[in-house]
Coordinates of C-alpha atoms in Angstrom, one line a residue:
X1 CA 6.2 -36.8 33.2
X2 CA 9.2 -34.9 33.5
X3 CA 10.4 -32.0 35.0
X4 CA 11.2 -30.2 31.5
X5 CA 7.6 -31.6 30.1
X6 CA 6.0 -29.5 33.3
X7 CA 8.0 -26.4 32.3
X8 CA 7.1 -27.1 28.3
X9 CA 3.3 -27.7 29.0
X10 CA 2.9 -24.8 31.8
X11 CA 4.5 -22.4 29.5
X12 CA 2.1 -23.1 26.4
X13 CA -0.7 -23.1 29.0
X14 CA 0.2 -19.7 29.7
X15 CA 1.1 -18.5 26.4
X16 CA -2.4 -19.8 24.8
X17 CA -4.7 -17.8 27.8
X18 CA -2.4 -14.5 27.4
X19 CA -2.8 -14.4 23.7
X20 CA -6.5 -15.2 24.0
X21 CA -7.4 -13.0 26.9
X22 CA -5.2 -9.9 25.3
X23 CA -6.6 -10.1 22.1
X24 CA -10.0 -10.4 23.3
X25 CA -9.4 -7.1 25.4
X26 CA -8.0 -5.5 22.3
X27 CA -10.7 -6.0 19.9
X28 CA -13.1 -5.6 22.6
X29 CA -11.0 -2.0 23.7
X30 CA -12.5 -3.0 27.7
X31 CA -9.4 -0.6 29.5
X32 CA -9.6 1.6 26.4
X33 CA -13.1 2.1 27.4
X34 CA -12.9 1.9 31.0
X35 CA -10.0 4.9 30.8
X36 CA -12.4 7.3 28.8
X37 CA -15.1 6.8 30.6
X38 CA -13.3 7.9 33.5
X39 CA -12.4 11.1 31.5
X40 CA -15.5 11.6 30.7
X41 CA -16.4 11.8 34.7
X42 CA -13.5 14.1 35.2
X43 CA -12.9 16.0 33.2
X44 CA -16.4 18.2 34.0
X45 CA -16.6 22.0 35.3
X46 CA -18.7 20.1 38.2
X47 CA -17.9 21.1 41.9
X48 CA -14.7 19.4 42.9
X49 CA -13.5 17.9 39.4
X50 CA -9.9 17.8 38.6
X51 CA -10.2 21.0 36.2
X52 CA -12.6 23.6 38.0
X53 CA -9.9 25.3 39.8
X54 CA -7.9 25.6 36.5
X55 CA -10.8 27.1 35.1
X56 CA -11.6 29.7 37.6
X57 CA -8.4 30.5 37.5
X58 CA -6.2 30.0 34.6
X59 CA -2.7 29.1 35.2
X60 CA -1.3 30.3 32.0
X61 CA -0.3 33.7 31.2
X62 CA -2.4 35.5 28.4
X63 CA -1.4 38.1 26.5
X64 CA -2.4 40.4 24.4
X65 CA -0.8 42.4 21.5
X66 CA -1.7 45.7 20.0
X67 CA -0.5 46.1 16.3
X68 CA -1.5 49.8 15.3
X69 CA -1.5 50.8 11.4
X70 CA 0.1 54.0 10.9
X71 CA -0.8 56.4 8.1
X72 CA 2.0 57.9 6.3
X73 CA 0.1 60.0 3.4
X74 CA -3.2 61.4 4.6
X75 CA -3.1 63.9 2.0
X76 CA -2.7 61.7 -1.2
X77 CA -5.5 59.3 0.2
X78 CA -7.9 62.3 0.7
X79 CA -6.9 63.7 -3.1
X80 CA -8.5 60.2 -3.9
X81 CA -5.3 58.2 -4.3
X82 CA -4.2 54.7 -2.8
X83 CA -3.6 54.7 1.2
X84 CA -0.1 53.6 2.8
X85 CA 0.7 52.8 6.6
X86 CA 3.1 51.3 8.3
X87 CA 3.1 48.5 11.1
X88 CA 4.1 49.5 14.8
X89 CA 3.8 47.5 17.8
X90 CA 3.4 45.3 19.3
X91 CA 2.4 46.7 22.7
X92 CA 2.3 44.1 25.2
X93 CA -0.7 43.7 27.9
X94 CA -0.6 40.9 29.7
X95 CA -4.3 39.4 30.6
X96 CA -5.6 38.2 33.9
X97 CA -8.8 36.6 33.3
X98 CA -10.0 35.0 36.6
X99 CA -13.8 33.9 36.5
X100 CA -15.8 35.7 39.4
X101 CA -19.3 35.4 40.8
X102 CA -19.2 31.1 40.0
X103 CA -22.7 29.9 41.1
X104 CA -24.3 26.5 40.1
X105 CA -28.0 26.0 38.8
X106 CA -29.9 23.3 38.3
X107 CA -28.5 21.1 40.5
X108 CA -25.1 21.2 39.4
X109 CA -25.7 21.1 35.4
X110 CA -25.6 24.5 35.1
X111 CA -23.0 27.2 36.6
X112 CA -23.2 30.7 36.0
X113 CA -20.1 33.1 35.6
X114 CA -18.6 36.1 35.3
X115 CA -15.0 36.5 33.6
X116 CA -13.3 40.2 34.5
X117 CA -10.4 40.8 32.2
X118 CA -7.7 43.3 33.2
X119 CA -4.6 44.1 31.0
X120 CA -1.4 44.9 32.8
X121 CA 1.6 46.9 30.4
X122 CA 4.7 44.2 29.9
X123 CA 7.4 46.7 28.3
X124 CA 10.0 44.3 28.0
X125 CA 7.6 42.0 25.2
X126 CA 6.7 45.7 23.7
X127 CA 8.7 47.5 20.8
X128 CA 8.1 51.0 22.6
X129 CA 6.0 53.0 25.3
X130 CA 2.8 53.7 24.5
X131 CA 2.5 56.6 26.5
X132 CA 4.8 58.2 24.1
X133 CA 4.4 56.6 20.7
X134 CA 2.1 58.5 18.1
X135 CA 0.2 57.0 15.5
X136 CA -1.9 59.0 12.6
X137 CA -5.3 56.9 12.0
X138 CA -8.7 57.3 10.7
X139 CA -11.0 59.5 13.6
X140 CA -13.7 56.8 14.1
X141 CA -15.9 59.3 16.3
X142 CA -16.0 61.6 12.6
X143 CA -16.4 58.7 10.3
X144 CA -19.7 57.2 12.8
X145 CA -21.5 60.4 12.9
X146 CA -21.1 61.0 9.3
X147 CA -22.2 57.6 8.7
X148 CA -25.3 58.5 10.9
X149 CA -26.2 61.7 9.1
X150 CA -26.7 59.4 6.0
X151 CA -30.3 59.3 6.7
X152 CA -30.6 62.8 6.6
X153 CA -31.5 65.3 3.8
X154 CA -28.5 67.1 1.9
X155 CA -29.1 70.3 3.7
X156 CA -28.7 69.3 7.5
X157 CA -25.9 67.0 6.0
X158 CA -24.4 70.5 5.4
X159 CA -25.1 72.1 8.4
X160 CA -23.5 69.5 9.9
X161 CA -20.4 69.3 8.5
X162 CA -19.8 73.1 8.8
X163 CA -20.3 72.6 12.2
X164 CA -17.9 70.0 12.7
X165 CA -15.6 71.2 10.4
X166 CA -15.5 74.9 12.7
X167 CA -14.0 72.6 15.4
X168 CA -11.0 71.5 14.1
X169 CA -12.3 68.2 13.3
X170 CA -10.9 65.8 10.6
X171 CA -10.6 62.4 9.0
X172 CA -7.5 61.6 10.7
X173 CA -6.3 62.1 14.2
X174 CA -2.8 61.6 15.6
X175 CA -2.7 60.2 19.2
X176 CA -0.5 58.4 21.8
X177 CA -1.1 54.8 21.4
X178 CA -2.1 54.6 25.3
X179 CA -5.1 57.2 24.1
X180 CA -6.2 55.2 21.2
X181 CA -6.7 51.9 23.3
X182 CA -7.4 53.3 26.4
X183 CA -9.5 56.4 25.7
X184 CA -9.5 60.4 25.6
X185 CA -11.6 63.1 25.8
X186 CA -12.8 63.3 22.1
X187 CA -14.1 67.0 21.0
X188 CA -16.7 65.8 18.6
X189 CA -18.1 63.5 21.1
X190 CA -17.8 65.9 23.6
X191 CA -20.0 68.5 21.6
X192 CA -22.3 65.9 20.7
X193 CA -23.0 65.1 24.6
X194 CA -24.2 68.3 25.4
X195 CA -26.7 67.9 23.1
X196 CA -27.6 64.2 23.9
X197 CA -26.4 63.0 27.3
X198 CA -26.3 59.2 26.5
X199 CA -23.1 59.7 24.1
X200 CA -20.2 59.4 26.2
X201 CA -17.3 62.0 26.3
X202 CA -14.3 59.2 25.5
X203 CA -13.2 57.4 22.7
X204 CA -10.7 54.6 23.3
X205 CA -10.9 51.2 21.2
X206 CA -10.5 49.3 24.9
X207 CA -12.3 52.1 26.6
X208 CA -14.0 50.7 29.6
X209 CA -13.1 47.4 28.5
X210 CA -9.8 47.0 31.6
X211 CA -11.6 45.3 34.6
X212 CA -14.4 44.6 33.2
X213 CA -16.5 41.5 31.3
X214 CA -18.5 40.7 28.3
X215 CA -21.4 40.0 29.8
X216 CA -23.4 37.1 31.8
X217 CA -22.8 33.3 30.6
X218 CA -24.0 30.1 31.6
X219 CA -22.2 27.4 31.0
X220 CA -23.1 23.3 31.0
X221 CA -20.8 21.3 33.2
X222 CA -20.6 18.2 31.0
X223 CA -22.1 16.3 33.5
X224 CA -25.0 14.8 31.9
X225 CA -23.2 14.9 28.5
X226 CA -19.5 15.1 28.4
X227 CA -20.0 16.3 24.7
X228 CA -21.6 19.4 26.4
X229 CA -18.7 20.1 28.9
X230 CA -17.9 24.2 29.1
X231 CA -20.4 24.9 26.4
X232 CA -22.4 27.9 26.5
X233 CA -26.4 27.7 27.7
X234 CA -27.3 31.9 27.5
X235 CA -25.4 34.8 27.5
X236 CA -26.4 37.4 28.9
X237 CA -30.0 35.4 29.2
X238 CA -30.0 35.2 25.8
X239 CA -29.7 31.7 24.0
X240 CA -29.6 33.3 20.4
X241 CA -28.9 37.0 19.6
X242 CA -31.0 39.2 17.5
X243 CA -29.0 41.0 15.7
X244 CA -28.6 39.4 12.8
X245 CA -31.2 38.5 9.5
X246 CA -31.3 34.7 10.2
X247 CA -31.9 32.3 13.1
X248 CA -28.8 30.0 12.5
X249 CA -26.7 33.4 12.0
X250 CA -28.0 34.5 15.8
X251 CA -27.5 31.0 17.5
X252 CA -25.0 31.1 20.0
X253 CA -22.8 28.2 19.5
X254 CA -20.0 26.1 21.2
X255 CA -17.7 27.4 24.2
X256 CA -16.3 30.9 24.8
X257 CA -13.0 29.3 23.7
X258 CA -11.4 28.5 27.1
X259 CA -12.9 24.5 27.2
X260 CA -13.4 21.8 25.0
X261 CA -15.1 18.0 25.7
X262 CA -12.0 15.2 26.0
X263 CA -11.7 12.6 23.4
X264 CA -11.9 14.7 20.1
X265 CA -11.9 13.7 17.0
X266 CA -9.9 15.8 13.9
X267 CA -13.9 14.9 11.9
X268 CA -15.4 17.6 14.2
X269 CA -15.8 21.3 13.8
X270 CA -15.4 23.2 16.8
X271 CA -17.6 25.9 17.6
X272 CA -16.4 29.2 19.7
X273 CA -19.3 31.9 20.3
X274 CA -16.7 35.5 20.6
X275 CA -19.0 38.3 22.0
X276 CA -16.0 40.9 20.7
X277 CA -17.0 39.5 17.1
X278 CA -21.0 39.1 18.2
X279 CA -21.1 35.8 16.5
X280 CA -19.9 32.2 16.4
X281 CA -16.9 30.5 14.5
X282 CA -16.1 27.3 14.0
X283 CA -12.9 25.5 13.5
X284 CA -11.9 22.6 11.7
X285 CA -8.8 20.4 12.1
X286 CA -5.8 21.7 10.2
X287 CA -2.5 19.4 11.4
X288 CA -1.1 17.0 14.5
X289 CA 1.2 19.5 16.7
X290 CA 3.6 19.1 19.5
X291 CA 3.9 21.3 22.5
X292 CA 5.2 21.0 25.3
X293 CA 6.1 17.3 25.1
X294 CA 2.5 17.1 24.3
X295 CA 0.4 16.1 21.6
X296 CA -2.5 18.5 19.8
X297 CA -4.4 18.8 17.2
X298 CA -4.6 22.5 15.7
X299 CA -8.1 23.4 15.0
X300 CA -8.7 26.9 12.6
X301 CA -11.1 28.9 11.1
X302 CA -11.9 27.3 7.7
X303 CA -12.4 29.7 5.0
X304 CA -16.4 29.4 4.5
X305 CA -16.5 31.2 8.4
X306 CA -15.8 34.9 6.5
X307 CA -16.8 33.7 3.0
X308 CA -19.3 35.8 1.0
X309 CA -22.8 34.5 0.8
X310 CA -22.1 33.5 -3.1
X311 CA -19.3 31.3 -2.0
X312 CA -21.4 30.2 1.4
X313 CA -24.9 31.3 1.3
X314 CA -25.3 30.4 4.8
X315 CA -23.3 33.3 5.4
X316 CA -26.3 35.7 4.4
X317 CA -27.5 35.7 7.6
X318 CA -24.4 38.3 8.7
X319 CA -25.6 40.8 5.7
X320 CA -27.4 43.3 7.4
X321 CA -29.7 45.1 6.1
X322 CA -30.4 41.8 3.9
X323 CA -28.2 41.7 0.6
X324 CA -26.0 44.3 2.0
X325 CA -22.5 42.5 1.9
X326 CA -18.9 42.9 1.8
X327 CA -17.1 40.3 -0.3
X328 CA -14.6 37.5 1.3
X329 CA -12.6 37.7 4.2
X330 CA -14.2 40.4 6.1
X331 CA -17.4 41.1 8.3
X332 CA -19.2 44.5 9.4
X333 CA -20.4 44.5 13.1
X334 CA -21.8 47.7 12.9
X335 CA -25.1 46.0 14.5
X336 CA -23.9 45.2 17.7
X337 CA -21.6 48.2 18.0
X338 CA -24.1 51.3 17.9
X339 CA -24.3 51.8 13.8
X340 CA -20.5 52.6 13.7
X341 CA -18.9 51.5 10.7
X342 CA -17.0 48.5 12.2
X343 CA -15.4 45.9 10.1
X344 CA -13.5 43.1 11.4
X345 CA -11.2 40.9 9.7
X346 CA -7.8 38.7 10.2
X347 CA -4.7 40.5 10.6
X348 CA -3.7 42.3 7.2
X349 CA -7.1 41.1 5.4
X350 CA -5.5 37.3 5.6
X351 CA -8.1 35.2 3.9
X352 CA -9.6 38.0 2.2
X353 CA -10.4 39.2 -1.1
X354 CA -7.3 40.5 -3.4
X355 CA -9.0 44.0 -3.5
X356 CA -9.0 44.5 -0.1
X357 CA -5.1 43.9 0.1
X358 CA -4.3 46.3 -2.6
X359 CA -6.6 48.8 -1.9
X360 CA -3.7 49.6 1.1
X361 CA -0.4 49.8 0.4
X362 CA 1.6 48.1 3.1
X363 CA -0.3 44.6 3.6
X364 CA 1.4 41.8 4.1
X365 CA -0.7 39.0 4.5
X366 CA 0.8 36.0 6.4
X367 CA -0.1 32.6 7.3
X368 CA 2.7 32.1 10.0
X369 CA 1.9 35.5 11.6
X370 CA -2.0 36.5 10.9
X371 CA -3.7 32.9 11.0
X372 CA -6.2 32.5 14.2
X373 CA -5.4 28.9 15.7
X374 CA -6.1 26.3 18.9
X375 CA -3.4 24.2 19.6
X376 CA -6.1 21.5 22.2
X377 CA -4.6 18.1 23.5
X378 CA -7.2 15.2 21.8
X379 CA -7.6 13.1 25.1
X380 CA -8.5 15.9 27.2
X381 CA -9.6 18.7 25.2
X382 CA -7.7 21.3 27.1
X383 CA -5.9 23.8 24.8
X384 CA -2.5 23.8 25.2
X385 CA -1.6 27.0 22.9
X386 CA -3.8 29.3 21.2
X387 CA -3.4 32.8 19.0
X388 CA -6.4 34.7 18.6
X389 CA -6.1 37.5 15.8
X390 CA -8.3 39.8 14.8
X391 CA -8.0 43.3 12.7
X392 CA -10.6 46.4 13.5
X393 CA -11.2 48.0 9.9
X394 CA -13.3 51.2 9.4
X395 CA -15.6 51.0 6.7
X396 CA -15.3 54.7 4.4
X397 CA -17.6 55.6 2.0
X398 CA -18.6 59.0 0.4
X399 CA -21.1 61.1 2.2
X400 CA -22.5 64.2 0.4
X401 CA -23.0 67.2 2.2
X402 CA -19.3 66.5 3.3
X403 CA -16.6 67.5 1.3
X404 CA -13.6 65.7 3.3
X405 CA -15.4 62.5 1.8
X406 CA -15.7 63.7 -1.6
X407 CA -12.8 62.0 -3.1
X408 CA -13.3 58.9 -1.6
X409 CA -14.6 55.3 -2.9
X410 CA -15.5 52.7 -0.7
X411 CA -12.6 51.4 1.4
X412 CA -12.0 48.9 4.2
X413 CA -9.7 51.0 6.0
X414 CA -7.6 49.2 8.8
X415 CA -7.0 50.4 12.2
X416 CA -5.2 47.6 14.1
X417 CA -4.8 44.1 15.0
X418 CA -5.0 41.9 18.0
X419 CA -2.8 38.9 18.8
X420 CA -4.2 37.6 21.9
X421 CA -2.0 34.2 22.9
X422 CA -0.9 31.9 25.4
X423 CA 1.2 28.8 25.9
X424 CA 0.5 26.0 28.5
X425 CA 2.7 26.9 31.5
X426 CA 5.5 24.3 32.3
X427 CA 3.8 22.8 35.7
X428 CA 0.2 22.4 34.0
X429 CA 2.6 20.6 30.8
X430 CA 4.1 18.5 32.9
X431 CA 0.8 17.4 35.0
X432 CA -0.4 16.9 31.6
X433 CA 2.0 14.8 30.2
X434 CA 2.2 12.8 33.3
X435 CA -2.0 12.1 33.0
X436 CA -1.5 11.0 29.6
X437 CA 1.7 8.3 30.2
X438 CA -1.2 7.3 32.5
X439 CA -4.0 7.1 29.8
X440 CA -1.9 5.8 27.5
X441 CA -0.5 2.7 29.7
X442 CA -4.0 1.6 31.1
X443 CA -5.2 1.8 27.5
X444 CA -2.6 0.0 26.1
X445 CA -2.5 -2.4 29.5
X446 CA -4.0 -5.7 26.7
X447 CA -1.7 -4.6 24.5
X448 CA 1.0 -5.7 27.0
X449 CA -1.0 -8.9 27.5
X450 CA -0.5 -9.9 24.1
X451 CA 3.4 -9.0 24.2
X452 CA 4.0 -11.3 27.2
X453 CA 1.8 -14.3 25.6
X454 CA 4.1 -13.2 22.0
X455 CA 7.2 -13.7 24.3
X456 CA 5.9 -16.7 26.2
X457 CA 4.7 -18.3 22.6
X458 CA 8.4 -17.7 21.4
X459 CA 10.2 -19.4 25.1
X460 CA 7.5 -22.3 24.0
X461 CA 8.9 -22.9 20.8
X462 CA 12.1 -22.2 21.5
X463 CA 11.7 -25.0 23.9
X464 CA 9.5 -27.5 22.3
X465 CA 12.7 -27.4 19.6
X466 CA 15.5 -28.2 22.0
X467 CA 13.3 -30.9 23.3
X468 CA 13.3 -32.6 20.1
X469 CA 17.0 -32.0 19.4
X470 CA 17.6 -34.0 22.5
X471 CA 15.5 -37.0 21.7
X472 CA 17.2 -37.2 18.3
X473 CA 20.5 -37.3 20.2
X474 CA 19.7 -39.8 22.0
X475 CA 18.6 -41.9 19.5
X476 CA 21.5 -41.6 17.0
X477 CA 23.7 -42.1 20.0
X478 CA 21.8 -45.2 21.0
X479 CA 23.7 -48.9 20.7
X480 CA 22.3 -52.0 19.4
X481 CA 22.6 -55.3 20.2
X482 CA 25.9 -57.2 18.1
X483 CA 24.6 -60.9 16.3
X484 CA 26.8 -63.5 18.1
X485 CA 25.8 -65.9 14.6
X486 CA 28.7 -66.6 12.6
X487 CA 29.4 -65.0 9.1
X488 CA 27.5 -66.7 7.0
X489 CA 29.3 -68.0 4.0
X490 CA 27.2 -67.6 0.3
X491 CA 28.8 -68.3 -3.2
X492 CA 32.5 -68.2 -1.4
X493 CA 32.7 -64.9 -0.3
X494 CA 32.2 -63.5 3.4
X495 CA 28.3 -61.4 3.9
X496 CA 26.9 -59.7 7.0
X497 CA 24.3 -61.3 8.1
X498 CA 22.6 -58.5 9.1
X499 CA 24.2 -55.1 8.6
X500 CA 21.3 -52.9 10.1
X501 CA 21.9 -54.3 13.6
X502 CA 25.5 -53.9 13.3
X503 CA 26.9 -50.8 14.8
X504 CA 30.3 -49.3 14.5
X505 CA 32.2 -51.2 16.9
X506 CA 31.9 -54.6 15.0
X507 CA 33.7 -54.7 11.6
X508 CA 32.3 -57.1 8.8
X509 CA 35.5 -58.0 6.4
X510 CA 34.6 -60.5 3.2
X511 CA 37.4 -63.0 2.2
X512 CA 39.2 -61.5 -1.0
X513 CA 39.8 -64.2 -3.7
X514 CA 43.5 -64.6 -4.9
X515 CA 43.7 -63.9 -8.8
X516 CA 45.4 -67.0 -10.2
X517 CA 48.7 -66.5 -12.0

């Protein structure tokens, strides 16, 4: 056997065990396998894991924008006509947010955690100093205690309001920004301490809220079950809250929104519990992203998570008292915020019923700047951008005994919204990116495999050709062996005796008869 016969044979050889062996580790997805199931082990909040620092401490900068709603005619919307206000912001906070107190349980499946925020004023993202900047809004401290004396008879409804109306005290305020997030002394509050000692002197819609957290969570590790990575075991030793009418309303579900299991799939909903909302929301996929250089898949609040109980009657669980609820779109927390009239929405009643837009003049609802979204990478479930947004609405309604209210119908009045956001810093994008070239090429490793053998099958053929192009060379080149017999003579004219074994270099001439004259 020949050299070339070697090379010919060795290199179908080859080819036949790539092909087989790729394709078998394709359909069998072995490194595709072996890869996740390394994430899996990761990728867990367990006690020296690749991401527990990260989540302790969060590399990326959060922030957090206040968008205030500023009334321009009090009067007209106290005469009983139509509200208008006027956006002003945003005021810029950035958020540190690093987890304190981390302590495991239960041999490592468990950790428990605190999670401080502090907000820190970033002037140069802000559209002025709010220290300085007014804005005229509905006095919450007024509209809760008239909402409280409700439940009492007309005549100490009465009382009540003469009394508050002696001190000055009306339906809208006008403060410094600073005040209304931070807090101030509030007269009504003040007067209403003296008599009972457990309502606090300051109103601030952030008051006490810099520096400090939103309670006691437990989280699972993912160690047992990477499906159960970051997700939430009790807060605040609760494992379902009780404020709500139903048990499936009061379960608290999913992560606090800073973790998600790797390997997820755009079929899944995602759930988020938010204390500042006292529920859980889910999220369903929405559309593939790119940031960073990475890939994501956006995950947002579908529209059944604020829909009215007719739309989704699961939803009936968040009407408290029972069959007391607001139509699409919004959601009254006044349970889990001491009876005040609370309503919280998105951001200029996005998502919501028509009524609620119209019923203010100067909403703009917008899917590009009001939708709530989470940008997360698939393979490892860490987000990699996010916008939060929420709006804090004050539920008005007309209150006998008070004649401030007496022109009023029932209005979900807006106050201001949140955009709390962050973008993956460019370090943690580039570590990122540079874990998932690695994913990708061990997954991919068979696919390779079957490349080379496609390569190796084409050299084979490529060379099994030329082989036979070079045997048919040789054989049309190839000379035969001359007859030494004469030419044989038949009926007077010359023959070949055998013209098949004749080759070029012997010519056969017959004898050409002369025509008689």
């Amino acid at each position: 056997m020949t050299r070339r016969s070697c090379t010919i044979y060795a290199t179908g050889i080859v080819c036949a065990h790539l092909l087989i062996i790729g394709i078998a580790l394709v359909l069998g997805q072995v490194f595709q396998t072996l890869i996740h199931n390394r994430l899996k082990k990761e990728l867990t909040l367990a006690e020296g894991s690749r991401v527990i620092e990260s989540w302790k401490n969060p590399p990326s900068d959060v922030y957090m924008q206040y968008f205030f709603f500023n009334v321009t005619n009090p009067e007209v919307f106290l005469a009983g006509g139509k509200a208008a206000v006027t956006q002003i912001g945003p005021y810029t906070y950035r958020e540190y947010r690093p987890r304190e107190n981390v302590t495991y349980l239960e041999n490592g499946t468990k950790l428990f955690a605190l999670n401080p925020k502090s907000f820190v004023f970033v002037p140069e993202m802000s559209s002025g100093d709010p220290e300085v900047d007014l804005v005229r809004t509905i006095n919450i401290p007024f509209v809760a205690t008239v909402n409280e004396m409700k439940n009492y008879n007309f005549m100490v409804r009465t009382i009540m309001s003469i009394w508050i109306k002696s001190m000055g005290v009306e339906l809208f305020i006008t403060r410094t920004v600073h005040e209304m997030l931070w807090g101030f002394k509030d007269p009504l509050m003040t007067k209403l301490h003296s008599l009972k000692p457990e309502v606090d002197e300051y109103f601030g819609l952030m008051y006490k809220k810099n520096g400090t957290h939103e309670g006691e969570f437990v989280f699972l590790t993912g160690e047992q079950n990477y499906l159960d990575y970051g997700k939430i075991d009790t807060w605040n030793g609760l494992r379902k809250m009780t404020w709500w009418s139903s048990n499936q309303s009061n379960m608290i579900n999913g992560t606090d929104g800073s973790a998600f299991h790797p390997l997820l799939s755009k079929n899944e909903l995602l759930y988020i519990f938010a204390a500042d909302l006292c529920r859980s929301i889910h999220l369903g996929y929405v559309e593939d992203v790119v940031v960073e250089g990475i890939s994501a898949y956006r995950f947002a609040p579908p529209m059944d998570v604020l829909a009215s109980p007719q739309d989704n009657p699961a939803n009936a669980g968040f009407c408290v008292p029972a069959n007391d609820c607001l139509s699409r779109g919004v959601l009254k927390v006044s349970v889990c915020r001491e009876g005040a009239p609370i309503v919280v929405s998105f951001p200029h009643f996005y998502q919501a019923d028509q009524k609620y837009i119209d019923a203010i003049e100067g909403m703009r609802p917008s899917k590009e700047a009001h939708e709530t979204y989470l940008d997360l990478n698939p393979t490892t479930g860490i987000p990699v951008r996010a916008c939060k947004r929420a709006q804090l609405n004050v539920l008005l309604n007309r209150v006998s005994g008070f004649p401030t209210t007496r022109n009023l119908t029932q209005t979900i009045f807006p106050i201001m919204f949140v955009n709390e956001s962050f973008v993956i810093d460019p370090n943690s994008a580039g570590q990122m990116r540079t874990l998932l070239t690695v994913v990708t090429v061990v997954s991919n490793f068979p696919l390779f495999i079957v490349g080379l053998g496609a390569i190796l099958l084409v050299v084979f053929v490529i060379l099994i050709c030329r082989s036979r192009q070079k045997r048919n060379a040789k054989e049309d080149t190839a000379y035969t062996q001359v007859s030494s017999k004469p030419e044989e003579q038949r009926d007077g004219h010359v023959t070949v005796a055998s013209q098949s074994l004749r080759n070029g270099s012997y010519i056969s001439m017959s004898q050409v008869e002369t025509p008689e004259c």
